[in-house]
Amino acid sequence: MDFDFRNMERMDRYKLMVSSIVPRPIALVTTISRDGIVNTAPFSFFNAVSAEPPLVVLGLEVTDYAPRKDTGDNIRDSGEFVVSLVSETIAPQMNLCAMDFPTDEDEMAQSGLTAAPSTIVKPPYVKESPVSFECKRVVTMEVGTGNRVVIGEVVYMHVDDRFIDSEKMYVDAPAMQLIGRMHGRGWYVRTGDAFDMPRIDYRVWAAERDRKRGTRG
Ligand SMILES: Cc1cc2nc3c(=O)[nH]c(=O)nc-3n(C[C@H](O)[C@H](O)[C@H](O)COP(=O)(O)O)c2cc1C
């Protein structure tokens, strides 16, 4: 079946996209409001999009029932945010942070997560997260009717000592037990089912292909 996105209801497009573009990493994003209140919320419209410069992207969506996102307003006002990645251990707390808290309530404190002071930006990072990225906004694009796409540059990274070999710059990704967002509202995936498929050098591949052809001929 094919779908022409130009003539579809917003929610139908949303359902088709989020159920098929899976899994998505989850950014638990901390920001600070003009009044100094720490805000924490998860976003799965999130990914790394460039290594040089080191850039991440966030998609902030508004709807009739959630007409604004504190995260977007705070990034607009301060130009800073922190992304903490979500492990299985802190998944329930991440889920609490997604509730529609009033603007003046600190989700991180309410959910039982610990705010650790960042080094360069003002918003704190989540101490219990295996890895966090301090970011400065590069650009906010206003898209659709009130949605925002934010691109941020990573200026500092925190990795829990248990997961890093700093001599080799090796992060033990399986040990971090990060989760990803799947289809539907409440489905997630564990990252414990990885498999290894080394990249193939073209010259090696072509030599093997020619050797087989030669054998057959
Ligand atoms: C796992 C998960 C992923 C989410 N991803 C997004 C997203 O990519 N974009 C978005 O606008 N809202 C997303 N949400 C919903 C927001 O987290 C939620 O609306 C939150 O209350 C926004 O908080 P804020 O107003 O403090 O920014 C997600 C929720 C969950 C549980």
Coordinates of N, CA and C and ligand atoms in Angstrom, one line a residue:
M1 N 0.8 -1.2 0.0 CA 0.0 0.0 0.0 C 0.9 1.3 0.0
D2 N 0.5 2.3 -0.7 CA 1.2 3.5 -0.8 C 0.5 4.6 -0.1
F3 N 1.2 5.6 0.4 CA 0.5 6.8 1.1 C 1.1 8.1 0.5
D4 N 0.2 8.9 0.1 CA 0.6 10.3 -0.4 C 0.5 11.2 0.8
F5 N 1.6 11.5 1.4 CA 1.7 12.3 2.7 C 1.1 13.7 2.5
R6 N 1.0 14.2 1.2 CA 0.5 15.5 1.0 C -1.0 15.6 1.3
N7 N -1.7 14.5 1.2 CA -3.2 14.5 1.4 C -3.6 13.7 2.6
M8 N -2.8 13.7 3.7 CA -3.2 12.9 4.8 C -3.4 13.7 6.1
E9 N -4.1 13.1 7.0 CA -4.3 13.7 8.4 C -2.9 13.6 9.1
R10 N -2.7 14.7 9.9 CA -1.4 14.8 10.6 C -1.1 13.5 11.5
M11 N -2.2 13.1 12.2 CA -2.0 11.9 13.1 C -1.7 10.6 12.4
D12 N -2.3 10.5 11.2 CA -2.0 9.3 10.4 C -0.6 9.2 9.9
R13 N -0.1 10.4 9.5 CA 1.3 10.5 9.0 C 2.2 10.2 10.2
Y14 N 1.9 10.8 11.3 CA 2.7 10.6 12.5 C 2.8 9.1 12.9
K15 N 1.6 8.4 12.9 CA 1.6 7.0 13.2 C 2.4 6.1 12.3
L16 N 2.3 6.4 11.0 CA 3.1 5.7 10.0 C 4.6 5.9 10.2
M17 N 5.0 7.1 10.4 CA 6.4 7.4 10.6 C 7.0 6.8 11.8
V18 N 6.3 7.0 13.0 CA 7.0 6.6 14.2 C 6.9 5.1 14.4
S19 N 6.0 4.4 13.7 CA 6.0 3.0 13.8 C 6.9 2.3 12.8
S20 N 7.4 3.0 11.8 CA 8.3 2.4 10.9 C 9.8 2.9 11.0
I21 N 10.0 4.1 11.5 CA 11.4 4.6 11.7 C 11.8 4.2 13.1
V22 N 12.2 3.0 13.2 CA 12.5 2.4 14.6 C 13.8 1.6 14.5
P23 N 14.5 1.4 15.6 CA 14.3 2.1 16.8 C 14.9 3.5 16.8
R24 N 14.4 4.4 17.7 CA 14.9 5.7 17.7 C 15.6 5.9 19.1
P25 N 16.8 6.5 19.1 CA 17.4 6.7 20.4 C 16.6 7.8 21.2
I26 N 16.8 7.8 22.5 CA 16.0 8.7 23.3 C 16.9 9.7 24.0
A27 N 16.6 11.0 23.8 CA 17.4 12.0 24.4 C 16.5 12.5 25.6
L28 N 17.1 12.4 26.8 CA 16.4 13.0 28.0 C 17.1 14.4 28.1
V29 N 16.3 15.4 27.7 CA 16.8 16.8 27.5 C 16.6 17.7 28.7
T30 N 17.6 18.2 29.2 CA 17.5 19.2 30.3 C 17.8 20.6 29.8
T31 N 16.9 21.5 30.3 CA 17.1 22.9 29.9 C 16.7 23.8 31.2
I32 N 17.0 25.0 31.1 CA 16.7 25.9 32.2 C 15.8 27.1 31.7
S33 N 14.7 27.3 32.5 CA 13.8 28.4 32.1 C 14.4 29.8 32.5
R34 N 13.7 30.8 32.0 CA 14.1 32.2 32.4 C 14.1 32.3 33.9
D35 N 13.2 31.6 34.5 CA 13.1 31.7 36.0 C 14.0 30.8 36.7
G36 N 14.9 30.1 36.0 CA 15.9 29.3 36.6 C 15.4 27.9 37.0
I37 N 14.2 27.5 36.5 CA 13.7 26.2 36.8 C 14.2 25.1 35.8
V38 N 14.7 24.0 36.3 CA 15.2 23.0 35.5 C 14.1 22.2 34.9
N39 N 14.1 22.0 33.6 CA 13.1 21.2 32.8 C 13.8 20.0 32.2
T40 N 13.1 18.8 32.3 CA 13.6 17.6 31.8 C 12.5 16.9 31.0
A41 N 12.8 16.5 29.8 CA 11.8 15.8 29.0 C 12.5 14.9 27.9
P42 N 11.8 13.7 27.6 CA 12.4 12.8 26.6 C 12.0 13.2 25.2
F43 N 12.9 13.0 24.3 CA 12.6 13.2 22.8 C 13.2 12.1 22.0
S44 N 12.4 11.4 21.2 CA 12.9 10.4 20.4 C 13.1 10.8 18.9
F45 N 12.6 12.0 18.6 CA 13.0 12.6 17.4 C 14.3 13.3 17.7
F46 N 15.3 12.4 17.7 CA 16.7 12.8 18.1 C 17.7 11.9 17.4
N47 N 18.8 12.5 17.0 CA 19.9 11.7 16.6 C 21.2 12.6 16.4
A48 N 22.3 11.9 16.2 CA 23.5 12.5 15.8 C 23.5 12.7 14.3
V49 N 23.8 13.9 13.8 CA 23.7 14.2 12.4 C 25.0 14.6 11.8
S50 N 26.0 14.9 12.6 CA 27.3 15.3 12.1 C 28.4 15.1 13.1
A51 N 29.6 14.6 12.7 CA 30.7 14.5 13.7 C 31.6 15.6 13.7
E52 N 31.7 16.3 12.5 CA 32.6 17.5 12.4 C 31.9 18.6 11.7
P53 N 31.3 19.6 12.3 CA 31.2 19.7 13.8 C 30.3 18.7 14.4
P54 N 30.5 18.4 15.7 CA 29.6 17.4 16.3 C 28.2 17.9 16.6
L55 N 27.2 17.5 15.8 CA 25.9 18.0 15.9 C 24.8 17.0 16.2
V56 N 23.9 17.4 17.0 CA 22.7 16.5 17.3 C 21.4 17.3 16.9
V57 N 20.4 16.5 16.6 CA 19.1 17.2 16.2 C 18.0 16.7 17.1
L58 N 17.1 17.6 17.4 CA 15.9 17.3 18.2 C 14.6 17.8 17.5
G59 N 13.6 17.0 17.5 CA 12.3 17.4 16.9 C 11.3 17.6 18.0
L60 N 10.8 18.9 18.1 CA 9.9 19.2 19.2 C 8.5 19.5 18.6
E61 N 7.5 18.6 18.9 CA 6.2 18.7 18.2 C 5.2 19.3 19.2
V62 N 4.3 20.1 18.7 CA 3.2 20.6 19.5 C 1.9 20.0 18.9
T63 N 0.9 19.8 19.7 CA -0.4 19.4 19.3 C -1.5 20.2 19.9
D64 N -2.7 19.9 19.6 CA -3.8 20.7 20.2 C -3.9 20.5 21.7
Y65 N -3.6 19.2 22.2 CA -3.6 19.0 23.6 C -2.3 19.3 24.3
A66 N -1.2 19.5 23.6 CA 0.1 20.0 24.2 C 0.6 21.1 23.3
P67 N 0.0 22.3 23.4 CA 0.3 23.4 22.5 C 1.6 24.0 22.6
R68 N 2.4 23.7 23.6 CA 3.8 24.2 23.6 C 4.7 23.2 24.4
K69 N 6.0 23.3 24.1 CA 6.9 22.5 24.8 C 7.9 23.4 25.6
D70 N 8.0 23.2 26.9 CA 8.9 24.0 27.7 C 10.4 23.9 27.1
T71 N 10.7 22.7 26.7 CA 12.1 22.4 26.2 C 12.4 23.4 25.1
G72 N 11.4 23.6 24.1 CA 11.7 24.4 23.0 C 11.8 25.9 23.4
D73 N 10.9 26.3 24.3 CA 10.9 27.7 24.8 C 12.3 28.0 25.5
N74 N 12.7 27.0 26.3 CA 13.9 27.3 27.1 C 15.2 27.3 26.2
I75 N 15.2 26.4 25.1 CA 16.3 26.5 24.2 C 16.3 27.8 23.4
R76 N 15.1 28.2 23.1 CA 15.0 29.5 22.4 C 15.6 30.7 23.3
D77 N 15.2 30.6 24.5 CA 15.6 31.7 25.4 C 17.1 31.7 25.9
S78 N 17.6 30.4 26.1 CA 18.9 30.3 26.6 C 20.0 29.8 25.6
G79 N 19.6 29.2 24.6 CA 20.5 28.6 23.6 C 21.3 27.4 24.1
E80 N 20.9 26.8 25.2 CA 21.6 25.7 25.7 C 20.7 24.5 26.1
F81 N 21.3 23.3 26.0 CA 20.5 22.1 26.5 C 21.5 21.0 26.7
V82 N 21.1 20.0 27.5 CA 21.9 18.8 27.7 C 21.1 17.6 27.3
V83 N 21.7 16.7 26.6 CA 21.1 15.4 26.2 C 21.7 14.3 27.1
S84 N 20.9 13.7 27.9 CA 21.4 12.5 28.6 C 20.7 11.3 28.0
L85 N 21.5 10.2 27.7 CA 20.9 9.1 27.0 C 20.2 8.2 28.1
V86 N 19.3 7.3 27.7 CA 18.4 6.6 28.6 C 18.8 5.1 28.6
S87 N 19.2 4.6 29.8 CA 19.4 3.2 30.0 C 18.2 2.5 30.6
E88 N 18.2 1.2 30.5 CA 17.1 0.4 31.1 C 16.8 0.9 32.5
T89 N 17.9 1.1 33.3 CA 17.8 1.4 34.7 C 16.9 2.7 34.9
I90 N 17.1 3.7 34.1 CA 16.4 4.9 34.3 C 15.2 5.1 33.4
A91 N 14.7 4.0 32.7 CA 13.6 4.1 31.8 C 12.3 4.6 32.6
P92 N 12.0 4.0 33.8 CA 10.8 4.5 34.4 C 10.8 6.0 34.8
Q93 N 12.0 6.5 35.2 CA 12.1 7.9 35.5 C 12.0 8.8 34.3
M94 N 12.6 8.3 33.2 CA 12.4 9.0 31.9 C 10.9 9.1 31.6
N95 N 10.2 8.0 31.8 CA 8.7 8.0 31.5 C 8.0 9.0 32.3
L96 N 8.4 9.2 33.6 CA 7.8 10.2 34.5 C 8.0 11.6 33.9
C97 N 9.3 11.8 33.4 CA 9.6 13.1 32.9 C 8.8 13.6 31.7
A98 N 8.2 12.5 31.0 CA 7.4 12.9 29.8 C 6.0 13.3 30.2
M99 N 5.6 13.3 31.5 CA 4.3 13.7 31.9 C 4.2 15.2 31.7
D100 N 2.9 15.7 31.6 CA 2.7 17.1 31.3 C 2.8 17.9 32.6
F101 N 4.0 18.0 33.1 CA 4.2 18.7 34.4 C 3.9 20.2 34.2
P102 N 3.4 21.0 35.2 CA 3.4 22.4 35.0 C 4.7 23.0 34.9
T103 N 4.8 24.1 34.2 CA 6.1 24.7 33.8 C 7.0 25.0 35.1
D104 N 6.4 25.3 36.2 CA 7.2 25.6 37.4 C 7.6 24.4 38.2
E105 N 7.4 23.2 37.7 CA 7.8 22.0 38.4 C 9.0 21.4 37.8
D106 N 10.0 20.9 38.6 CA 11.2 20.3 38.1 C 11.1 18.8 38.0
E107 N 10.9 18.4 36.7 CA 10.6 16.9 36.5 C 11.8 16.0 37.0
M108 N 13.0 16.5 36.9 CA 14.1 15.7 37.3 C 14.0 15.3 38.8
A109 N 13.7 16.4 39.6 CA 13.6 16.2 41.0 C 12.4 15.3 41.3
Q110 N 11.3 15.6 40.6 CA 10.0 14.8 40.9 C 10.2 13.3 40.5
S111 N 11.0 13.0 39.5 CA 11.2 11.6 39.1 C 12.2 10.9 39.9
G112 N 13.0 11.6 40.7 CA 14.0 10.9 41.5 C 15.4 10.9 40.9
L113 N 15.5 11.5 39.7 CA 16.8 11.5 39.1 C 17.6 12.6 39.7
T114 N 19.0 12.5 39.6 CA 19.8 13.5 40.3 C 20.4 14.5 39.2
A115 N 20.3 15.8 39.5 CA 20.9 16.8 38.6 C 22.4 17.0 39.0
A116 N 23.3 16.7 38.0 CA 24.7 16.9 38.2 C 25.1 18.2 37.5
P117 N 26.0 19.0 38.1 CA 26.3 20.3 37.4 C 27.1 20.1 36.1
S118 N 26.7 20.7 35.1 CA 27.4 20.7 33.8 C 28.7 21.5 33.9
T119 N 29.5 21.4 32.9 CA 30.8 22.1 32.9 C 30.8 23.4 32.2
I120 N 30.1 23.3 31.0 CA 30.1 24.5 30.1 C 28.8 25.2 30.1
V121 N 27.7 24.4 30.0 CA 26.4 25.1 29.9 C 25.7 25.1 31.3
K122 N 24.6 25.8 31.4 CA 23.9 26.0 32.7 C 23.0 24.8 33.0
P123 N 22.3 24.2 32.1 CA 21.4 23.1 32.5 C 22.2 21.9 33.0
P124 N 21.8 21.2 34.0 CA 22.5 20.1 34.6 C 22.3 18.8 33.7
Y125 N 23.2 17.8 33.9 CA 23.0 16.6 33.2 C 22.4 15.6 34.2
V126 N 21.9 14.4 33.7 CA 21.3 13.4 34.6 C 22.4 12.5 35.1
K127 N 22.7 12.5 36.4 CA 23.8 11.8 37.0 C 23.7 10.3 36.7
E128 N 22.5 9.8 36.7 CA 22.3 8.3 36.6 C 22.4 7.9 35.1
S129 N 22.5 8.8 34.2 CA 22.6 8.4 32.8 C 24.0 8.0 32.4
P130 N 24.2 6.9 31.6 CA 25.5 6.5 31.3 C 26.3 7.5 30.5
V131 N 25.7 8.4 29.7 CA 26.4 9.3 28.9 C 25.5 10.6 28.6
S132 N 26.1 11.7 28.7 CA 25.4 13.0 28.5 C 26.2 13.9 27.6
F133 N 25.6 14.7 26.9 CA 26.2 15.7 26.0 C 25.7 17.1 26.3
E134 N 26.7 18.0 26.6 CA 26.3 19.4 26.8 C 26.3 20.0 25.4
C135 N 25.2 20.8 25.1 CA 25.1 21.3 23.8 C 24.7 22.8 23.8
K136 N 25.2 23.5 22.7 CA 24.8 24.8 22.4 C 24.0 24.9 21.1
R137 N 22.9 25.6 21.1 CA 22.1 25.7 19.9 C 22.8 26.3 18.8
V138 N 22.8 25.6 17.6 CA 23.3 26.2 16.4 C 22.2 26.9 15.6
V139 N 21.0 26.2 15.6 CA 19.9 26.8 14.9 C 18.6 26.2 15.3
T140 N 17.5 27.0 15.4 CA 16.2 26.4 15.6 C 15.4 26.7 14.3
M141 N 14.8 25.7 13.7 CA 13.9 25.9 12.6 C 12.5 25.8 13.1
E142 N 11.7 26.8 12.7 CA 10.3 26.7 13.0 C 9.6 26.0 11.8
V143 N 9.0 24.9 12.1 CA 8.4 24.1 11.0 C 6.9 23.9 11.3
G144 N 6.1 23.7 10.2 CA 4.7 23.4 10.4 C 4.0 24.5 11.2
T145 N 3.1 24.0 12.0 CA 2.3 25.0 12.8 C 2.8 24.9 14.3
G146 N 4.0 25.6 14.5 CA 4.5 25.7 15.9 C 5.5 24.6 16.3
N147 N 5.9 23.7 15.4 CA 6.9 22.7 15.7 C 8.3 23.3 15.5
R148 N 9.2 22.7 16.2 CA 10.6 23.2 16.1 C 11.6 22.0 15.9
V149 N 12.5 22.3 15.0 CA 13.7 21.4 14.8 C 14.9 22.1 15.3
V150 N 15.5 21.5 16.3 CA 16.7 22.2 16.9 C 18.0 21.4 16.6
I151 N 19.0 22.1 16.1 CA 20.3 21.5 15.9 C 21.2 22.1 16.9
G152 N 21.9 21.2 17.6 CA 22.8 21.7 18.7 C 24.2 21.2 18.5
E153 N 25.2 21.9 18.9 CA 26.6 21.4 18.8 C 27.0 20.9 20.2
V154 N 27.6 19.7 20.2 CA 28.1 19.1 21.4 C 29.4 19.8 21.8
V155 N 29.4 20.4 23.0 CA 30.6 21.1 23.5 C 31.3 20.4 24.6
Y156 N 30.6 19.4 25.2 CA 31.2 18.6 26.3 C 30.5 17.3 26.5
M157 N 31.2 16.3 26.9 CA 30.6 15.0 27.0 C 30.9 14.4 28.4
H158 N 30.0 13.8 29.0 CA 30.2 13.0 30.3 C 29.9 11.6 30.0
V159 N 30.9 10.7 30.4 CA 30.6 9.3 30.3 C 30.9 8.6 31.7
D160 N 30.0 7.8 32.1 CA 30.2 7.1 33.4 C 31.5 6.3 33.3
D161 N 32.4 6.4 34.3 CA 33.7 5.8 34.2 C 33.6 4.3 33.9
R162 N 32.5 3.7 34.3 CA 32.3 2.2 34.1 C 32.3 1.8 32.7
F163 N 32.0 2.8 31.8 CA 31.7 2.4 30.4 C 32.8 3.0 29.4
I164 N 33.9 3.6 29.9 CA 34.8 4.2 29.0 C 36.2 3.7 29.2
D165 N 36.9 3.4 28.1 CA 38.4 3.2 28.1 C 38.9 4.4 27.4
S166 N 39.4 5.4 28.2 CA 39.7 6.7 27.6 C 41.0 6.6 26.8
E167 N 41.9 5.6 27.0 CA 43.1 5.5 26.2 C 42.7 5.2 24.8
K168 N 41.8 4.2 24.6 CA 41.4 3.8 23.3 C 40.2 4.6 22.8
M169 N 39.7 5.5 23.6 CA 38.4 6.2 23.2 C 37.3 5.2 22.9
Y170 N 37.2 4.2 23.7 CA 36.3 3.1 23.5 C 35.2 3.1 24.5
V171 N 34.0 3.3 24.0 CA 32.8 3.3 24.9 C 32.2 1.9 24.8
D172 N 31.9 1.3 26.0 CA 31.3 0.0 26.0 C 29.8 0.1 25.8
A173 N 29.4 0.2 24.6 CA 28.0 0.4 24.3 C 27.1 -0.6 24.8
P174 N 27.4 -1.9 24.6 CA 26.5 -3.0 25.2 C 26.3 -2.8 26.7
A175 N 27.4 -2.5 27.4 CA 27.3 -2.4 28.9 C 26.4 -1.3 29.3
M176 N 26.2 -0.2 28.5 CA 25.4 0.9 28.9 C 23.9 0.5 29.0
Q177 N 23.5 -0.5 28.2 CA 22.1 -1.0 28.2 C 21.1 0.2 27.9
L178 N 21.5 0.9 26.8 CA 20.5 2.0 26.4 C 19.3 1.4 25.8
I179 N 18.2 2.2 25.9 CA 17.0 1.7 25.2 C 16.6 2.6 24.1
G180 N 15.7 2.2 23.2 CA 15.3 3.0 22.1 C 13.7 2.9 22.0
R181 N 13.2 3.9 21.3 CA 11.7 4.0 21.1 C 11.3 3.2 19.9
M182 N 10.2 2.4 20.1 CA 9.7 1.6 19.0 C 8.3 2.2 18.6
H183 N 7.5 1.3 18.0 CA 6.2 1.7 17.5 C 5.3 2.0 18.6
G184 N 4.2 2.8 18.3 CA 3.1 3.0 19.3 C 3.6 3.8 20.5
R185 N 2.7 4.0 21.4 CA 3.0 4.9 22.5 C 3.9 4.4 23.6
G186 N 3.8 3.1 23.9 CA 4.5 2.6 25.0 C 5.6 1.5 24.7
W187 N 6.0 1.4 23.5 CA 6.9 0.3 23.2 C 8.3 0.8 23.0
Y188 N 9.2 0.0 23.7 CA 10.7 0.3 23.7 C 11.4 -0.9 23.3
V189 N 12.7 -0.7 23.0 CA 13.6 -1.8 22.6 C 14.9 -1.7 23.5
R190 N 15.4 -2.9 23.8 CA 16.7 -3.0 24.5 C 17.8 -3.1 23.4
T191 N 19.0 -2.6 23.7 CA 20.0 -2.7 22.7 C 21.0 -3.8 23.0
G192 N 20.5 -4.9 23.7 CA 21.3 -6.0 24.1 C 21.4 -7.1 23.0
D193 N 20.8 -6.8 21.8 CA 20.8 -7.9 20.8 C 21.6 -7.5 19.6
A194 N 22.8 -7.0 19.8 CA 23.6 -6.5 18.7 C 24.3 -7.6 18.0
F195 N 24.6 -7.4 16.7 CA 25.4 -8.3 16.0 C 26.5 -7.6 15.2
D196 N 27.6 -8.3 14.8 CA 28.7 -7.7 14.3 C 28.8 -8.0 12.8
M197 N 28.9 -7.0 11.9 CA 29.1 -7.2 10.5 C 30.1 -6.2 10.0
P198 N 31.4 -6.6 9.9 CA 32.5 -5.7 9.6 C 32.3 -5.1 8.2
R199 N 32.7 -3.9 8.0 CA 32.7 -3.3 6.6 C 33.6 -4.0 5.7
I200 N 33.2 -4.1 4.4 CA 34.0 -4.8 3.4 C 34.8 -3.8 2.5
D201 N 36.1 -4.1 2.4 CA 36.9 -3.3 1.5 C 36.6 -3.7 0.0
Y202 N 36.3 -2.7 -0.9 CA 35.9 -3.1 -2.2 C 36.9 -3.9 -2.9
R203 N 38.2 -3.6 -2.7 CA 39.3 -4.3 -3.5 C 39.3 -5.8 -3.1
V204 N 39.1 -6.0 -1.8 CA 39.1 -7.4 -1.3 C 37.9 -8.1 -1.9
W205 N 36.8 -7.5 -1.9 CA 35.5 -8.1 -2.4 C 35.6 -8.4 -3.9
A206 N 36.2 -7.4 -4.6 CA 36.3 -7.6 -6.1 C 37.3 -8.7 -6.4
A207 N 38.4 -8.8 -5.7 CA 39.4 -9.8 -5.9 C 38.7 -11.2 -5.7
E208 N 37.9 -11.3 -4.6 CA 37.3 -12.6 -4.3 C 36.2 -12.9 -5.5
R209 N 35.5 -11.9 -5.9 CA 34.5 -12.1 -7.0 C 35.2 -12.6 -8.2
D210 N 36.4 -12.0 -8.6 CA 37.1 -12.3 -9.8 C 37.7 -13.7 -9.7
R211 N 38.2 -14.1 -8.5 CA 38.7 -15.4 -8.2 C 37.7 -16.5 -8.5
K212 N 36.4 -16.2 -8.0 CA 35.3 -17.2 -8.2 C 35.0 -17.3 -9.6
R213 N 34.9 -16.1 -10.3 CA 34.6 -16.2 -11.8 C 35.6 -17.0 -12.5
G214 N 36.9 -16.8 -12.1 CA 38.0 -17.5 -12.8 C 37.9 -19.0 -12.6
T215 N 37.5 -19.4 -11.3 CA 37.3 -20.8 -11.0 C 36.3 -21.4 -11.8
R216 N 35.1 -20.7 -11.9 CA 33.9 -21.2 -12.6 C 34.3 -21.4 -14.1
G217 N 35.0 -20.3 -14.7 CA 35.3 -20.4 -16.1 C 36.2 -21.5 -16.4
Ligands
LIG1 C1 10.1 8.1 24.9 C2 9.4 9.4 24.6 C3 9.8 10.1 23.4 C4 9.3 11.3 23.1 N1 9.7 11.9 22.0 C5 9.2 13.2 21.7 C6 9.7 13.9 20.5 O1 10.6 13.4 19.8 N2 9.1 15.1 20.3 C7 8.2 15.6 21.1 O2 7.8 16.8 20.8 N3 7.7 15.0 22.2 C8 8.2 13.8 22.5 N4 7.7 13.1 23.6 C9 6.8 13.8 24.5 C10 7.4 14.8 25.4 O3 8.4 14.2 26.2 C11 6.4 15.4 26.3 O4 5.5 16.1 25.6 C12 7.0 16.3 27.4 O5 5.9 16.6 28.4 C13 7.5 17.6 26.9 O6 8.0 18.3 28.0 P1 8.3 19.9 28.0 O7 7.0 20.6 27.7 O8 8.8 20.1 29.3 O9 9.3 20.1 26.9 C14 8.2 11.9 23.9 C15 7.8 11.2 25.1 C16 8.4 9.9 25.4 C17 7.9 9.2 26.6

